[in-house]
XYZ file of C-alpha atoms in Angstrom:
403
model
C 12.489 -12.986 8.101
C 14.062 -13.508 4.706
C 16.493 -16.048 3.328
C 20.035 -15.135 2.371
C 20.908 -13.977 -1.128
C 24.628 -13.557 -1.862
C 25.873 -10.184 -3.070
C 27.271 -10.005 -6.583
C 31.025 -10.731 -6.705
C 33.310 -7.714 -6.902
C 36.501 -7.322 -8.875
C 39.559 -8.956 -7.323
C 41.282 -5.561 -7.448
C 38.651 -3.915 -5.243
C 39.925 -3.746 -1.637
C 37.634 -5.122 1.036
C 35.813 -2.348 2.849
C 35.334 -2.260 6.591
C 31.910 -2.920 8.046
C 29.784 0.202 8.444
C 26.850 0.046 10.861
C 23.900 2.404 10.384
C 20.891 2.637 12.674
C 17.345 3.726 12.014
C 13.803 2.953 13.122
C 12.881 -0.716 13.499
C 9.740 -1.050 11.370
C 9.270 -4.671 10.304
C 11.127 -7.493 12.089
C 13.293 -10.038 10.336
C 16.786 -10.629 9.009
C 17.759 -9.929 5.393
C 21.123 -10.739 3.817
C 21.656 -9.548 0.263
C 22.915 -6.952 -2.192
C 21.785 -3.331 -1.993
C 19.684 -1.985 -4.855
C 19.157 1.798 -4.908
C 15.738 2.890 -6.201
C 15.795 6.553 -5.175
C 13.357 8.596 -7.234
C 14.238 11.771 -9.118
C 12.106 14.673 -7.824
C 9.519 16.238 -10.105
C 10.877 19.510 -11.485
C 8.023 21.916 -10.840
C 9.265 25.488 -10.239
C 6.655 27.982 -9.072
C 4.928 29.443 -12.083
C 2.243 32.051 -12.614
C -0.099 32.322 -15.580
C -2.083 34.988 -17.382
C -5.843 35.354 -17.164
C -6.129 33.966 -20.694
C -4.405 30.731 -19.608
C -6.793 29.913 -16.742
C -8.976 27.513 -18.713
C -6.000 25.727 -20.236
C -4.485 25.188 -16.769
C -7.777 23.884 -15.414
C -7.863 21.391 -18.288
C -4.253 20.371 -17.581
C -5.147 19.756 -13.954
C -8.270 17.773 -14.849
C -6.325 15.594 -17.290
C -3.579 14.896 -14.742
C -6.129 14.055 -12.054
C -7.984 11.697 -14.410
C -4.738 9.958 -15.358
C -3.793 9.686 -11.675
C -7.136 8.003 -10.969
C -6.416 5.477 -13.719
C -3.019 4.756 -12.166
C -4.462 4.167 -8.704
C -7.315 2.063 -10.093
C -4.806 -0.080 -11.986
C -2.761 -0.432 -8.823
C -5.846 -1.734 -7.008
C -6.194 -4.541 -9.543
C -2.631 -5.671 -8.796
C -2.883 -6.058 -5.030
C -4.717 -9.387 -5.258
C -1.393 -11.225 -5.191
C -0.421 -9.663 -1.863
C -0.955 -11.380 1.495
C -4.393 -10.776 3.013
C -3.066 -8.553 5.793
C -1.325 -6.351 3.229
C -4.466 -6.150 1.104
C -6.526 -5.118 4.121
C -4.060 -2.299 4.763
C -3.545 -0.967 1.240
C -7.079 -1.343 -0.200
C -8.722 1.302 2.062
C -5.750 3.602 1.464
C -6.103 3.346 -2.316
C -9.849 3.899 -1.970
C -9.089 7.056 0.008
C -6.687 8.165 -2.738
C -9.422 7.679 -5.325
C -11.773 9.811 -3.246
C -9.138 12.561 -2.985
C -8.724 12.385 -6.754
C -12.441 13.094 -7.125
C -14.238 16.287 -6.183
C -12.240 16.615 -2.968
C -11.070 19.677 -1.076
C -7.602 19.160 -2.558
C -8.763 19.250 -6.172
C -11.358 21.978 -5.613
C -8.773 24.099 -3.821
C -6.236 23.658 -6.614
C -8.829 24.747 -9.194
C -9.642 27.835 -7.142
C -5.968 28.762 -6.817
C -5.526 28.543 -10.589
C -8.313 31.062 -11.074
C -7.947 33.310 -8.012
C -4.149 33.390 -7.710
C -3.234 32.816 -11.379
C -1.072 29.812 -10.525
C 0.029 27.035 -12.856
C -1.638 23.698 -12.128
C 1.418 22.092 -10.509
C 2.003 25.135 -8.286
C -1.673 25.294 -7.351
C -1.966 21.675 -6.236
C 1.361 21.826 -4.374
C 0.252 24.926 -2.458
C -3.177 23.467 -1.695
C -1.668 20.190 -0.461
C 0.724 22.109 1.788
C -2.148 24.166 3.227
C -4.278 21.081 3.903
C -1.350 19.159 5.412
C -0.485 22.060 7.708
C -4.136 22.319 8.803
C -4.279 18.588 9.556
C -1.075 18.675 11.594
C -2.297 21.751 13.496
C -5.408 19.878 14.656
C -5.545 19.283 18.398
C -5.740 15.509 18.583
C -3.884 12.965 20.699
C -3.525 10.667 17.684
C -0.500 12.452 16.230
C 0.492 9.388 14.214
C -2.934 9.298 12.577
C -2.766 12.990 11.728
C 0.696 12.509 10.254
C -0.570 9.649 8.065
C -3.453 11.792 6.780
C -1.115 14.674 5.971
C 1.232 12.284 4.172
C -1.659 10.927 2.082
C -2.512 14.438 0.877
C 1.095 15.169 -0.066
C 1.415 11.768 -1.754
C -1.606 12.463 -3.969
C -0.306 15.944 -4.835
C 3.084 14.485 -5.782
C 1.422 11.933 -8.054
C -0.596 14.614 -9.839
C 2.493 16.845 -10.105
C 4.571 14.052 -11.646
C 1.843 13.520 -14.222
C 1.589 17.257 -14.906
C 5.338 17.504 -15.490
C 5.697 14.117 -17.236
C 8.267 13.065 -14.613
C 8.738 9.270 -14.643
C 7.771 7.314 -11.551
C 10.308 4.982 -9.976
C 10.290 1.498 -11.503
C 9.871 -1.357 -9.060
C 9.580 -3.984 -11.779
C 12.230 -6.631 -12.404
C 14.123 -5.921 -9.204
C 16.986 -8.370 -8.600
C 15.686 -11.340 -6.653
C 16.700 -11.223 -3.012
C 17.881 -7.611 -3.126
C 17.671 -5.131 -0.271
C 15.838 -2.102 -1.603
C 17.437 1.244 -0.727
C 15.651 4.580 -1.255
C 15.377 8.079 0.152
C 11.732 7.376 0.933
C 9.001 4.944 -0.040
C 5.336 5.889 -0.383
C 2.520 3.481 0.552
C 1.696 3.254 -3.168
C 5.288 2.171 -3.816
C 5.112 -0.399 -1.025
C 1.997 -1.912 -2.612
C 4.068 -2.735 -5.712
C 6.672 -4.747 -3.811
C 6.730 -8.504 -4.217
C 7.635 -10.026 -0.834
C 8.831 -13.154 -2.640
C 11.566 -11.124 -4.393
C 12.493 -8.367 -1.924
C 14.733 -9.451 0.963
C 14.502 -6.168 2.857
C 13.831 -2.417 2.679
C 15.742 0.557 4.092
C 15.097 4.281 3.568
C 16.520 7.635 4.639
C 13.114 8.906 5.720
C 10.019 7.445 7.342
C 8.893 6.169 10.716
C 7.214 3.274 12.471
C 3.684 4.716 12.430
C 3.190 5.638 8.757
C 1.194 3.746 6.139
C 4.421 2.615 4.459
C 5.631 1.006 7.690
C 2.274 -0.681 8.235
C 2.348 -2.003 4.665
C 5.876 -3.382 5.019
C 4.910 -5.181 8.224
C 1.834 -6.617 6.535
C 3.981 -7.810 3.625
C 6.413 -9.425 6.042
C 9.432 -7.640 4.538
C 12.194 -6.883 7.086
C 12.530 -3.094 7.072
C 14.391 -0.226 8.701
C 13.226 3.327 7.942
C 14.525 6.748 8.923
C 18.217 5.834 8.532
C 20.327 9.043 8.461
C 22.853 9.097 5.622
C 21.682 5.798 4.137
C 21.685 6.655 0.434
C 24.917 8.631 0.853
C 26.649 5.573 2.318
C 25.255 2.532 0.501
C 26.106 1.822 -3.127
C 24.371 -0.562 -5.496
C 25.515 -4.179 -5.012
C 27.077 -3.476 -1.610
C 26.645 -6.572 0.611
C 24.217 -5.752 3.415
C 22.814 -7.389 6.550
C 19.552 -5.777 7.672
C 17.996 -6.466 11.076
C 14.418 -5.195 11.073
C 13.924 -5.859 14.780
C 17.086 -4.077 15.926
C 16.780 -1.263 13.371
C 20.318 -1.798 12.106
C 22.012 -2.100 8.719
C 25.525 -3.508 8.372
C 27.212 -2.587 5.077
C 30.089 -4.850 4.035
C 29.416 -7.024 7.110
C 32.269 -8.775 8.859
C 32.345 -12.569 9.215
C 30.989 -12.455 12.774
C 28.028 -10.313 11.692
C 27.189 -12.727 8.868
C 27.459 -15.749 11.160
C 25.099 -14.190 13.712
C 22.594 -13.220 11.000
C 22.614 -16.714 9.505
C 22.016 -18.169 12.956
C 18.923 -15.977 13.383
C 17.653 -17.041 9.940
C 18.037 -20.718 10.844
C 16.216 -20.242 14.156
C 13.362 -18.490 12.401
C 13.070 -21.286 9.824
C 12.781 -23.832 12.633
C 10.049 -21.785 14.315
C 8.137 -21.477 11.027
C 8.291 -25.237 10.575
C 6.996 -25.786 14.110
C 4.070 -23.424 13.582
C 3.324 -25.040 10.215
C 2.779 -28.377 11.937
C 0.168 -26.762 14.195
C -1.851 -25.302 11.320
C -4.093 -28.343 10.767
C -4.726 -29.076 14.427
C -8.139 -28.258 15.958
C -8.539 -24.760 17.404
C -9.239 -25.395 21.087
C -9.289 -22.807 23.865
C -7.412 -23.326 27.129
C -10.670 -24.376 28.840
C -11.322 -27.082 26.238
C -13.804 -25.346 23.934
C -13.302 -26.060 20.229
C -13.869 -23.057 17.963
C -14.207 -22.844 14.193
C -11.767 -20.486 12.476
C -13.002 -18.978 9.216
C -11.445 -16.487 6.820
C -12.506 -13.202 5.256
C -12.383 -13.166 1.446
C -11.958 -9.889 -0.440
C -11.209 -11.238 -3.929
C -11.237 -14.761 -5.467
C -7.443 -14.716 -5.832
C -7.241 -15.164 -2.054
C -8.821 -18.647 -2.173
C -5.466 -20.519 -2.095
C -4.503 -18.584 1.047
C -7.592 -19.907 2.847
C -6.547 -23.494 2.214
C -2.959 -22.752 3.218
C -4.101 -21.218 6.508
C -6.310 -24.194 7.375
C -9.487 -22.101 7.682
C -12.790 -23.976 7.988
C -14.855 -21.787 5.706
C -15.433 -18.163 4.758
C -16.963 -16.117 7.543
C -17.282 -12.998 5.369
C -17.257 -12.916 1.576
C -17.062 -9.290 0.492
C -18.833 -8.751 -2.827
C -17.446 -5.330 -3.746
C -14.808 -6.969 -5.992
C -17.589 -7.690 -8.506
C -18.305 -3.973 -8.883
C -14.861 -2.397 -8.661
C -12.723 -1.292 -11.621
C -15.418 -1.667 -14.282
C -17.616 0.756 -16.207
C -20.878 -1.215 -15.971
C -22.732 -3.127 -13.265
C -22.333 -6.937 -13.149
C -25.493 -8.774 -14.209
C -26.961 -11.825 -12.496
C -25.007 -14.288 -14.647
C -21.653 -12.609 -13.927
C -22.328 -12.679 -10.204
C -23.454 -16.328 -10.316
C -20.246 -17.346 -12.091
C -18.119 -15.635 -9.445
C -20.057 -17.077 -6.508
C -20.081 -20.559 -8.043
C -16.300 -20.472 -8.423
C -15.885 -19.630 -4.747
C -18.477 -22.128 -3.465
C -16.999 -24.972 -5.503
C -13.514 -24.153 -4.252
C -14.729 -24.276 -0.638
C -16.453 -27.659 -1.077
C -18.630 -28.434 1.958
C -17.201 -25.632 4.096
C -19.636 -22.793 4.913
C -19.544 -19.474 3.041
C -21.275 -16.332 4.344
C -21.889 -13.785 1.573
C -22.291 -10.105 2.433
C -24.363 -8.027 0.025
C -22.805 -4.985 -1.627
C -21.496 -2.478 0.912
C -20.838 0.615 -1.168
C -20.088 3.974 0.343
C -17.597 5.583 2.667
C -14.110 4.929 1.335
C -15.134 2.687 -1.568
C -15.188 3.920 -5.153
C -17.343 2.200 -7.795
C -17.354 4.012 -11.122
C -20.445 2.178 -12.387
C -22.487 3.635 -9.516
C -20.915 7.076 -9.512
C -23.456 8.708 -11.804
C -26.742 9.498 -10.152
C -26.434 7.224 -7.133
C -23.451 8.638 -5.288
C -23.894 7.797 -1.596
C -24.824 10.758 0.573
C -22.425 11.105 3.492
C -23.595 12.311 6.876
C -21.160 15.040 7.883
C -18.057 13.845 9.687
C -19.318 10.251 9.871
C -19.794 8.847 6.338
C -20.952 5.514 7.805
C -24.276 7.235 8.587
C -24.999 8.335 5.020
C -26.898 6.631 2.187
C -24.660 3.597 1.857
C -24.584 -0.162 2.464
C -28.006 -1.703 3.090
C -29.649 1.743 3.091
C -28.457 2.291 -0.466
C -29.670 -1.174 -1.515
C -33.120 -0.529 -0.049
C -33.126 2.787 -1.898
C -32.096 0.967 -5.087
C -33.855 -2.428 -4.719
C -32.912 -3.533 -8.255
C -29.302 -3.827 -7.090
C -30.351 -6.062 -4.205
C -32.655 -8.193 -6.363
C -29.857 -9.032 -8.811
């Protein structure tokens, strides 16, 4: 639920438009009142192109450079998610780790390289074709979890689009300096885009495409941004600065809302504020079950920037301190002193509350450049959790555990 932000005033000569009501898929509950801000992204211009045999090596280099730059972009994005709410971080971090894996020696990249050589395709055509083939294969899999398959296929296409934009030097959409309290309007929003949104500035989100089960929807719910996706004709109807009332629970968007619509929306906002205040008063009370047993609620900590959230939530300690943050996004391994400084900062912030530290759990979806050479974890077939990773890796490399 978001507070109201007034739309920018229009010229006195502009006639008042009638309310238009659009409906889509209810994705993230809450009421947003504000001005529309269109952030639709120009598509990457990448017409199908073939190459000569002499150009194969040059195209492979182009692809490698674009993939490397894409990895840098995703790695940089990972460093920026520390300001997001914990639930949002827990959703986006594994997704970005998966993107980094796909930007490594994955089937997608290997397949694109092969298409350049075997089919004499330009790099952007090769990766687009390979992504389409992989996505189609995923969606053709016989599995009851259709939503999960759809998310996996979307991830592959999202990575291919990123590489293609870098190959063609097509600018990415800018989500910086958005007007405070705006309602973001777009044709679609990728999970990577959603990770860049500041829930303190964005009142709501609405898109032409998307559904309730995708990674973008999950991210928006985790961020607490009222959202409606899959709205037919949205970007054709809404114009920048149009006043909008968005109801994320009902899946509706009122453009140029009438007085009655605004009054009802403001009433819902006030009711939500009262409920938030009531819950806030309960935060510091003991956690007691219905049969009278008192339990201790502790928090998980992924990065030190989350420490203020622990205090705000009234947690009584850290039940799991993940240590991977010390190793991520750096070229070398942290020495004993660097680790001591980080742990000391956390322990001092927690005072007398308990802190349980988990040793490095590298492998699976995680990507640590400093360990990539020579110690890449060995995955066990379809279940990477059974490979050389976590404590098995540390026992194999005891110097890491000793530090």
